[in-house]
Short mmCIF file of C-alpha atoms and ligand atoms in Angstrom, two decimals:
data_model
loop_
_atom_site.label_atom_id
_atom_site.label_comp_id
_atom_site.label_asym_id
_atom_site.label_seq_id
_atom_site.Cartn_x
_atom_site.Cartn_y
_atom_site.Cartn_z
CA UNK A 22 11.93 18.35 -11.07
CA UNK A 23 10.63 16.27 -7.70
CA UNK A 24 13.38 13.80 -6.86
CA UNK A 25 12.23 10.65 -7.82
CA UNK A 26 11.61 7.99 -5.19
CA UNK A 27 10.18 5.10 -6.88
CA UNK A 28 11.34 4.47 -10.27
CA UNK A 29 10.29 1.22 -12.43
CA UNK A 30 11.53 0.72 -15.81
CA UNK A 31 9.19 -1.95 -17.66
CA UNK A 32 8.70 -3.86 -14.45
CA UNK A 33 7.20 -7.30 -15.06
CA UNK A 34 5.96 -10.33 -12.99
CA UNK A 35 5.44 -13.68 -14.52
CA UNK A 36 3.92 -16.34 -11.84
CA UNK A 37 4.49 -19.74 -12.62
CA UNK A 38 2.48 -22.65 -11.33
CA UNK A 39 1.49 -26.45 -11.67
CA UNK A 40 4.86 -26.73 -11.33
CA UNK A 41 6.78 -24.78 -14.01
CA UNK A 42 3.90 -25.65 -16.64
CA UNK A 43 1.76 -22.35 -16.39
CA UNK A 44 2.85 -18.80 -16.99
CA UNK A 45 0.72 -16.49 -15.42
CA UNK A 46 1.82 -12.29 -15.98
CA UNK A 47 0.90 -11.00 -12.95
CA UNK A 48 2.39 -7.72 -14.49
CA UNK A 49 3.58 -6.53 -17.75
CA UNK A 50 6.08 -3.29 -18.67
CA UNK A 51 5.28 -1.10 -15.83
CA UNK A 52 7.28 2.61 -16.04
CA UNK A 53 5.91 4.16 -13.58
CA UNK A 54 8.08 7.55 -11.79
CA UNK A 55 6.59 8.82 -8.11
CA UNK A 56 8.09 11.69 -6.37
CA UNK A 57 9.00 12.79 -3.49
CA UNK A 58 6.14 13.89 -1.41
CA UNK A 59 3.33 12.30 -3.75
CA UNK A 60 0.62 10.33 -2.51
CA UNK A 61 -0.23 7.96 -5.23
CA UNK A 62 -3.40 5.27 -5.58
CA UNK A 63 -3.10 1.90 -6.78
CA UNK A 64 -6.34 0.86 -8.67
CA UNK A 65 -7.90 -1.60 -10.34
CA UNK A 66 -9.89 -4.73 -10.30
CA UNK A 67 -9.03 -8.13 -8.49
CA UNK A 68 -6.28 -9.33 -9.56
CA UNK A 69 -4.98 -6.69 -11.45
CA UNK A 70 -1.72 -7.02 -10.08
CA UNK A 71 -1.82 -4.26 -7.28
CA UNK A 72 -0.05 -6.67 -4.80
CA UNK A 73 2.32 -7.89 -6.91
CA UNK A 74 3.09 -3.96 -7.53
CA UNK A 75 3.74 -3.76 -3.84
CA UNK A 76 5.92 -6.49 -3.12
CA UNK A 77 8.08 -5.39 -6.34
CA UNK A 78 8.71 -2.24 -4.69
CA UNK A 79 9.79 -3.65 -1.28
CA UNK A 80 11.53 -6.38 -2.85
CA UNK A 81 9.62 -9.52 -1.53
CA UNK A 82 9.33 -11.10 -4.65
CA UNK A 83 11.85 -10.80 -7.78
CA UNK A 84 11.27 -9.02 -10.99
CA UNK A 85 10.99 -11.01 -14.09
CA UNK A 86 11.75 -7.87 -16.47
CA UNK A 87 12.70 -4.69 -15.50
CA UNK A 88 14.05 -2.22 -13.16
CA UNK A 89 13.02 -0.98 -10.20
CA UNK A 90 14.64 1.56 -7.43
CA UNK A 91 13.28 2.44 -4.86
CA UNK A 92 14.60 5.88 -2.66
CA UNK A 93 17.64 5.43 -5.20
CA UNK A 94 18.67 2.00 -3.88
CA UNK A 95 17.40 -1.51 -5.48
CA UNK A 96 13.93 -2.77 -4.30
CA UNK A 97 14.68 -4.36 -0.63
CA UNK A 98 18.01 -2.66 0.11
CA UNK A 99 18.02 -2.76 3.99
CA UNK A 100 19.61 0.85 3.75
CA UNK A 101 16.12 1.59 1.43
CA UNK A 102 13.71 -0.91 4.12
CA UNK A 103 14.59 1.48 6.77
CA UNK A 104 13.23 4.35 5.44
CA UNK A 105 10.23 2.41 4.65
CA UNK A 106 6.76 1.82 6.07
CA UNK A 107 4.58 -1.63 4.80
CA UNK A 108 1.16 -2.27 5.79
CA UNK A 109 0.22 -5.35 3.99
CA UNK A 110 -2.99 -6.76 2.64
CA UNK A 111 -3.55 -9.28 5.51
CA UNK A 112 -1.18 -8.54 8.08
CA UNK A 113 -0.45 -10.94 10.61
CA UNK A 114 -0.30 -10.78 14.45
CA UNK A 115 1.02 -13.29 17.23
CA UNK A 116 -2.64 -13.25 19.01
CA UNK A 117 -1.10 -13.68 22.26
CA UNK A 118 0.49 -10.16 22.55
CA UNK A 119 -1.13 -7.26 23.49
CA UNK A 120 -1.04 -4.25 20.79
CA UNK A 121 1.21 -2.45 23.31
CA UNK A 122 3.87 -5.30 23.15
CA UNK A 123 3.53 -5.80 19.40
CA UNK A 124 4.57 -2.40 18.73
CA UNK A 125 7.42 -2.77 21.12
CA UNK A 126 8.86 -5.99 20.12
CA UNK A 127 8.36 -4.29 16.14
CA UNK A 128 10.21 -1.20 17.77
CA UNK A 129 13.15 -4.00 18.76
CA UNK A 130 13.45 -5.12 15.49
CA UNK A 131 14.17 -1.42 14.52
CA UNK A 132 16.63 -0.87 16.97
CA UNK A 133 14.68 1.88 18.34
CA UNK A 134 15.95 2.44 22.18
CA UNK A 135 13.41 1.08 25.19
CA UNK A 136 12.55 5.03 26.04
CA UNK A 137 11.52 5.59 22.30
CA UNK A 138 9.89 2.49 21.63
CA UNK A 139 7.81 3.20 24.43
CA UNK A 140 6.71 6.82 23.29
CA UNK A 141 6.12 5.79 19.96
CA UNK A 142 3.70 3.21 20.54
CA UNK A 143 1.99 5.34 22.86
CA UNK A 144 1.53 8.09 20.00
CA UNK A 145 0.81 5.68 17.61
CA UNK A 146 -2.09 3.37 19.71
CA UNK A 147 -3.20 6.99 20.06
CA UNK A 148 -3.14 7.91 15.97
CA UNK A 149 -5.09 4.82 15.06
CA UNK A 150 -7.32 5.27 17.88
CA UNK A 151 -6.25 1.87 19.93
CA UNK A 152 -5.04 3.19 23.39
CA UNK A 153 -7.99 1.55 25.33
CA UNK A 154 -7.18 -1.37 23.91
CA UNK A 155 -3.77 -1.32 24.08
CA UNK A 156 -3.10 -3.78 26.76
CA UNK A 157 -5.65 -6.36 25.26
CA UNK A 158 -4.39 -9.56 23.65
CA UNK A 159 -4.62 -9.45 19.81
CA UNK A 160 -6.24 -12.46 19.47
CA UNK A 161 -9.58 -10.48 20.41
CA UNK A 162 -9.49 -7.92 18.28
CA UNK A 163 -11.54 -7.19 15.41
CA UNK A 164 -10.66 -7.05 12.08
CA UNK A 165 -10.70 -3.16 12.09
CA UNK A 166 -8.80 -3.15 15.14
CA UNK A 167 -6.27 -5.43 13.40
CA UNK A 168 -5.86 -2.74 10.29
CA UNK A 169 -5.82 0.30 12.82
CA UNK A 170 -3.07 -2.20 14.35
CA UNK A 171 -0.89 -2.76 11.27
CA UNK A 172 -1.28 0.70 10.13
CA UNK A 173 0.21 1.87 13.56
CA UNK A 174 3.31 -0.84 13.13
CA UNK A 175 3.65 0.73 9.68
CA UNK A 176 5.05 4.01 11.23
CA UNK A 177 6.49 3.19 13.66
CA UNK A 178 10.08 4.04 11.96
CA UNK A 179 8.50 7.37 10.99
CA UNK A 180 9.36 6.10 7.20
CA UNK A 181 9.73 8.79 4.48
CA UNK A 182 8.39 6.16 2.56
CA UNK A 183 4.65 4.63 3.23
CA UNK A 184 3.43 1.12 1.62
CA UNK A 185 -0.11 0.27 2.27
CA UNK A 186 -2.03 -2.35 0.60
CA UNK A 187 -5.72 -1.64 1.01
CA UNK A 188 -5.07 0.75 4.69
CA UNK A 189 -9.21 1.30 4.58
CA UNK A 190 -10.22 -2.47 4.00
CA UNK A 191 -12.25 -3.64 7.03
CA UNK A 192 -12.62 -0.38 8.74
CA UNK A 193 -15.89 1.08 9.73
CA UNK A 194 -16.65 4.48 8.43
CA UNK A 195 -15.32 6.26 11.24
CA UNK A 196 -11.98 4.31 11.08
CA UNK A 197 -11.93 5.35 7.16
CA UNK A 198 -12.25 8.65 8.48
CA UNK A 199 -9.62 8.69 10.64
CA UNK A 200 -7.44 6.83 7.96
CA UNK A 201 -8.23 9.70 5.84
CA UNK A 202 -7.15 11.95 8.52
CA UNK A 203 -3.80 10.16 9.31
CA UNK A 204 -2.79 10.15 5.86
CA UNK A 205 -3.52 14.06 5.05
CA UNK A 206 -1.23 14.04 8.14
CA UNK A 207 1.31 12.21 6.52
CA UNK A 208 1.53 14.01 3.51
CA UNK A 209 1.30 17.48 5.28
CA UNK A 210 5.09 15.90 6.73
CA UNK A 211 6.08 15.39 3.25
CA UNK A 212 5.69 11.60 3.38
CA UNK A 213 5.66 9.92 -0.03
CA UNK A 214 2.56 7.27 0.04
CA UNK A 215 2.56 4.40 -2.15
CA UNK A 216 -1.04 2.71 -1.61
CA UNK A 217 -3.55 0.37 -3.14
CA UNK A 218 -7.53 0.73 -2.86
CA UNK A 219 -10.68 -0.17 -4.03
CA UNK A 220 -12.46 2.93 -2.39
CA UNK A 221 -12.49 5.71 -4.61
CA UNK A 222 -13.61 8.24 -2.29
CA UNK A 223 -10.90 7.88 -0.32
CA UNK A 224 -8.38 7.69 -3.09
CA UNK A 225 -10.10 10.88 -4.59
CA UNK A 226 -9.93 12.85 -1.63
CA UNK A 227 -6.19 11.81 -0.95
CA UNK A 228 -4.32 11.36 -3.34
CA UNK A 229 -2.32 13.11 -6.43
CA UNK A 230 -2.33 11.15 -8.76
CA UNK A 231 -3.63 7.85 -9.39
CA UNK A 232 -2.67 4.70 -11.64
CA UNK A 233 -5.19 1.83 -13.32
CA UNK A 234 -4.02 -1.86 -13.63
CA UNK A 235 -5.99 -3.91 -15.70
CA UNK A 236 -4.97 -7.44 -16.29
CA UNK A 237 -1.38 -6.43 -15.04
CA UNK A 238 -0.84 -3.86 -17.12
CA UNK A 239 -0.93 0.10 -16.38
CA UNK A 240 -3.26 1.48 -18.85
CA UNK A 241 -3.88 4.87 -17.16
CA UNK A 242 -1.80 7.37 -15.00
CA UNK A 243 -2.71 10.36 -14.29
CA UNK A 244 -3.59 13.79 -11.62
CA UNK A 245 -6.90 13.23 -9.77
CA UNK A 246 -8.15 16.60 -9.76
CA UNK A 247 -7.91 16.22 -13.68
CA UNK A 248 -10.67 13.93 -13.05
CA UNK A 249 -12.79 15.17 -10.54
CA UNK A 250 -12.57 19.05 -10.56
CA UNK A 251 -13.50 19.80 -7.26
CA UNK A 252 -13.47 16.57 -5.37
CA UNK A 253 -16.58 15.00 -6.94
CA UNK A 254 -15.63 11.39 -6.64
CA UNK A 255 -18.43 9.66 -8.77
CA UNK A 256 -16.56 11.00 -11.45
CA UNK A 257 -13.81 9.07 -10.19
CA UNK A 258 -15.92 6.16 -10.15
CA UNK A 259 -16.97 6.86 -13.63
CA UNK A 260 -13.80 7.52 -14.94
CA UNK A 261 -12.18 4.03 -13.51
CA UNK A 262 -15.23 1.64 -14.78
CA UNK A 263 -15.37 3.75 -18.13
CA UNK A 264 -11.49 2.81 -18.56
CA UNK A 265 -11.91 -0.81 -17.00
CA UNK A 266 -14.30 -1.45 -19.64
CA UNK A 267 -12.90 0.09 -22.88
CA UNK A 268 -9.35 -1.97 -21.64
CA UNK A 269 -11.55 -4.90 -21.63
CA UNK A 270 -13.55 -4.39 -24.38
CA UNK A 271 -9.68 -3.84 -26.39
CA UNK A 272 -8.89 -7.11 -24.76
CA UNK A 273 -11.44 -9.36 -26.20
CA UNK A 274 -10.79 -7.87 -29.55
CA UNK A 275 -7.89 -9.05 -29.40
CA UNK A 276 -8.12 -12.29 -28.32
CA UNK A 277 -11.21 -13.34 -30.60
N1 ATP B 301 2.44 -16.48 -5.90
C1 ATP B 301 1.61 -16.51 -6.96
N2 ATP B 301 1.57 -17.58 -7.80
C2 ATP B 301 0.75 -17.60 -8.87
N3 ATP B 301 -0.08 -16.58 -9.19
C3 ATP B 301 -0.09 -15.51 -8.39
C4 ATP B 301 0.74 -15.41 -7.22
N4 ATP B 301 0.50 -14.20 -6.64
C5 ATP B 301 -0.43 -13.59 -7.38
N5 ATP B 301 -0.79 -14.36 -8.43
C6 ATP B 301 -1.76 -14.02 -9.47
O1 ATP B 301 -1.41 -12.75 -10.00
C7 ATP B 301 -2.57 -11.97 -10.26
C8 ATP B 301 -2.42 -10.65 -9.57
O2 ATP B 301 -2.54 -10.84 -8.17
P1 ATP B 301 -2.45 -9.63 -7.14
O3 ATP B 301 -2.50 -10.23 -5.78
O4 ATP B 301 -1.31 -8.77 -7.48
O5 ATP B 301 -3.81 -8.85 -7.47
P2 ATP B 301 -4.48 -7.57 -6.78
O6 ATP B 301 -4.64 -6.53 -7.84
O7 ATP B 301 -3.75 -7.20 -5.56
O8 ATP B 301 -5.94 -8.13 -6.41
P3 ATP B 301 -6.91 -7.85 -5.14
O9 ATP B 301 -7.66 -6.58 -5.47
O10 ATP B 301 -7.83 -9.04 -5.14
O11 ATP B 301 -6.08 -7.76 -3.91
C9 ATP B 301 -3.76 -12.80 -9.79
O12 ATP B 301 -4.35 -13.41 -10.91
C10 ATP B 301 -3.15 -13.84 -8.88
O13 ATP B 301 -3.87 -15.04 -8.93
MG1 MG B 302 -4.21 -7.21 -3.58
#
């Protein structure tokens, strides 16, 4: 069997707000197993609980129930966050730096020496297709440019590990493309990626195997080409809003 390298055991998340008076489960009894070398998709609706997924796994916010282990270590172990790449769902940039000096003072907090710091953000503006811009201030950048930007920070440790919330949000088709391109690059090294989406043919050309929230609760997993023999990826399409609705459907049963 694969070696396991993200593990949850019933994983919930219960929000509170209004100051203690609402409960709000962000997300219920998630068992979920990836392995190593998998490339796995995130789906569902908003706020399905996709995000809240993600930060479980690096450890940014706190389980309510459950277990979860992440490259065999608990969720946010530095020894784990090493090994780790995180693009998140709005990433954030000081607009004042230029992308070249953003990757190097991210390569600093890495402890990655001046020579290789250097190099890497070289290959990397070069990956994401930024190195003409590279010595523009952030500030000016589109939003595109932005993702291209926080998808290049997010490997810049070479992490065996990729987390991506929505990597293809924002980008034009041609930076989907190359998207596309970098991650069959990834996985071709044996990286295991860990990523949300709402763009099912890019999640059906990519990945493995994909899992369904729906109102914080997993209520599909499963191998992609089991859905769309031979990369169709309506039936992709199909298949998610078919299961969105007959979870839904389940739901109001339940609650009328
Ligand atoms: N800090 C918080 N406090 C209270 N509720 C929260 C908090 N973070 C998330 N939620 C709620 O949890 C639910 C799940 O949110 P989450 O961000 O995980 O959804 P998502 O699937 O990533 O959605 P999207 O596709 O819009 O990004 C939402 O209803 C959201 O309002
Ligand atoms: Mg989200």
């Amino acid at each position: 069997m694969t070696q396991a390298v993200i593990e949850t055991v019933n994983l919930g998340k219960v929000h509170f707000s209004n100051f203690l008076r609402k409960r709000f489960q962000a997300l219920d009894q998630l068992s979920l197993t990836i392995g190593k070398g998998e490339t796995f998709g995130l789906l569902g609706l908003n706020g399905a609980g996709k995000t809240t997924t993600l930060k479980l796994l690096l450890g940014l916010l706190r389980p309510t129930t459950g277990e979860v282990k992440v490259l065999g270590y608990d969720a946010g172990h530095v020894k784990a966050l090493a090994r780790v790449g995180f693009l998140p769902e709005a990433p954030y940039f000081y607009s004042y730096l230029s992308a070249q000096e953003f990757l190097d003072f991210s390569g600093r907090l890495f402890a990655l020496p001046e020579k290789q710091r250097k190099e890497r953000a070289k290959e990397l503006l070069e990956l994401v297709g930024l190195t003409d811009a590279a010595k523009r201030p952030i500030g000016k950048f589109s939003k595109g440019m932005m993702q291209r930007l926080g998808i290049a920070q997010s490997l810049l440790n070479d992490p065996e590990l990729i987390f991506w919330d929505e990597p293809t949000s924002g980008l034009d088709p041609i930076g989907r493309r190359d998207v596309r391109t970098i991650l069959h690059r990834l996985k071709s090294e044996g990286k295991t990626i860990f990523f949300n989406s709402h763009l099912l043919p890019d999640v059906s050309e990519v990945c493995d195997r994909i899992g369904i929230l729906n109102r914080g609760r997993l209520i599909y997993q499963g191998k992609v080409s089991d859905i769309t023999a031979g990369g169709n990826y309506l039936k992709l399409e199909d298949f998610f809003l078919s299961t969105i609705q007959e979870a839904e459907a389940n739901h109001k049963k339940g609650s009328s």
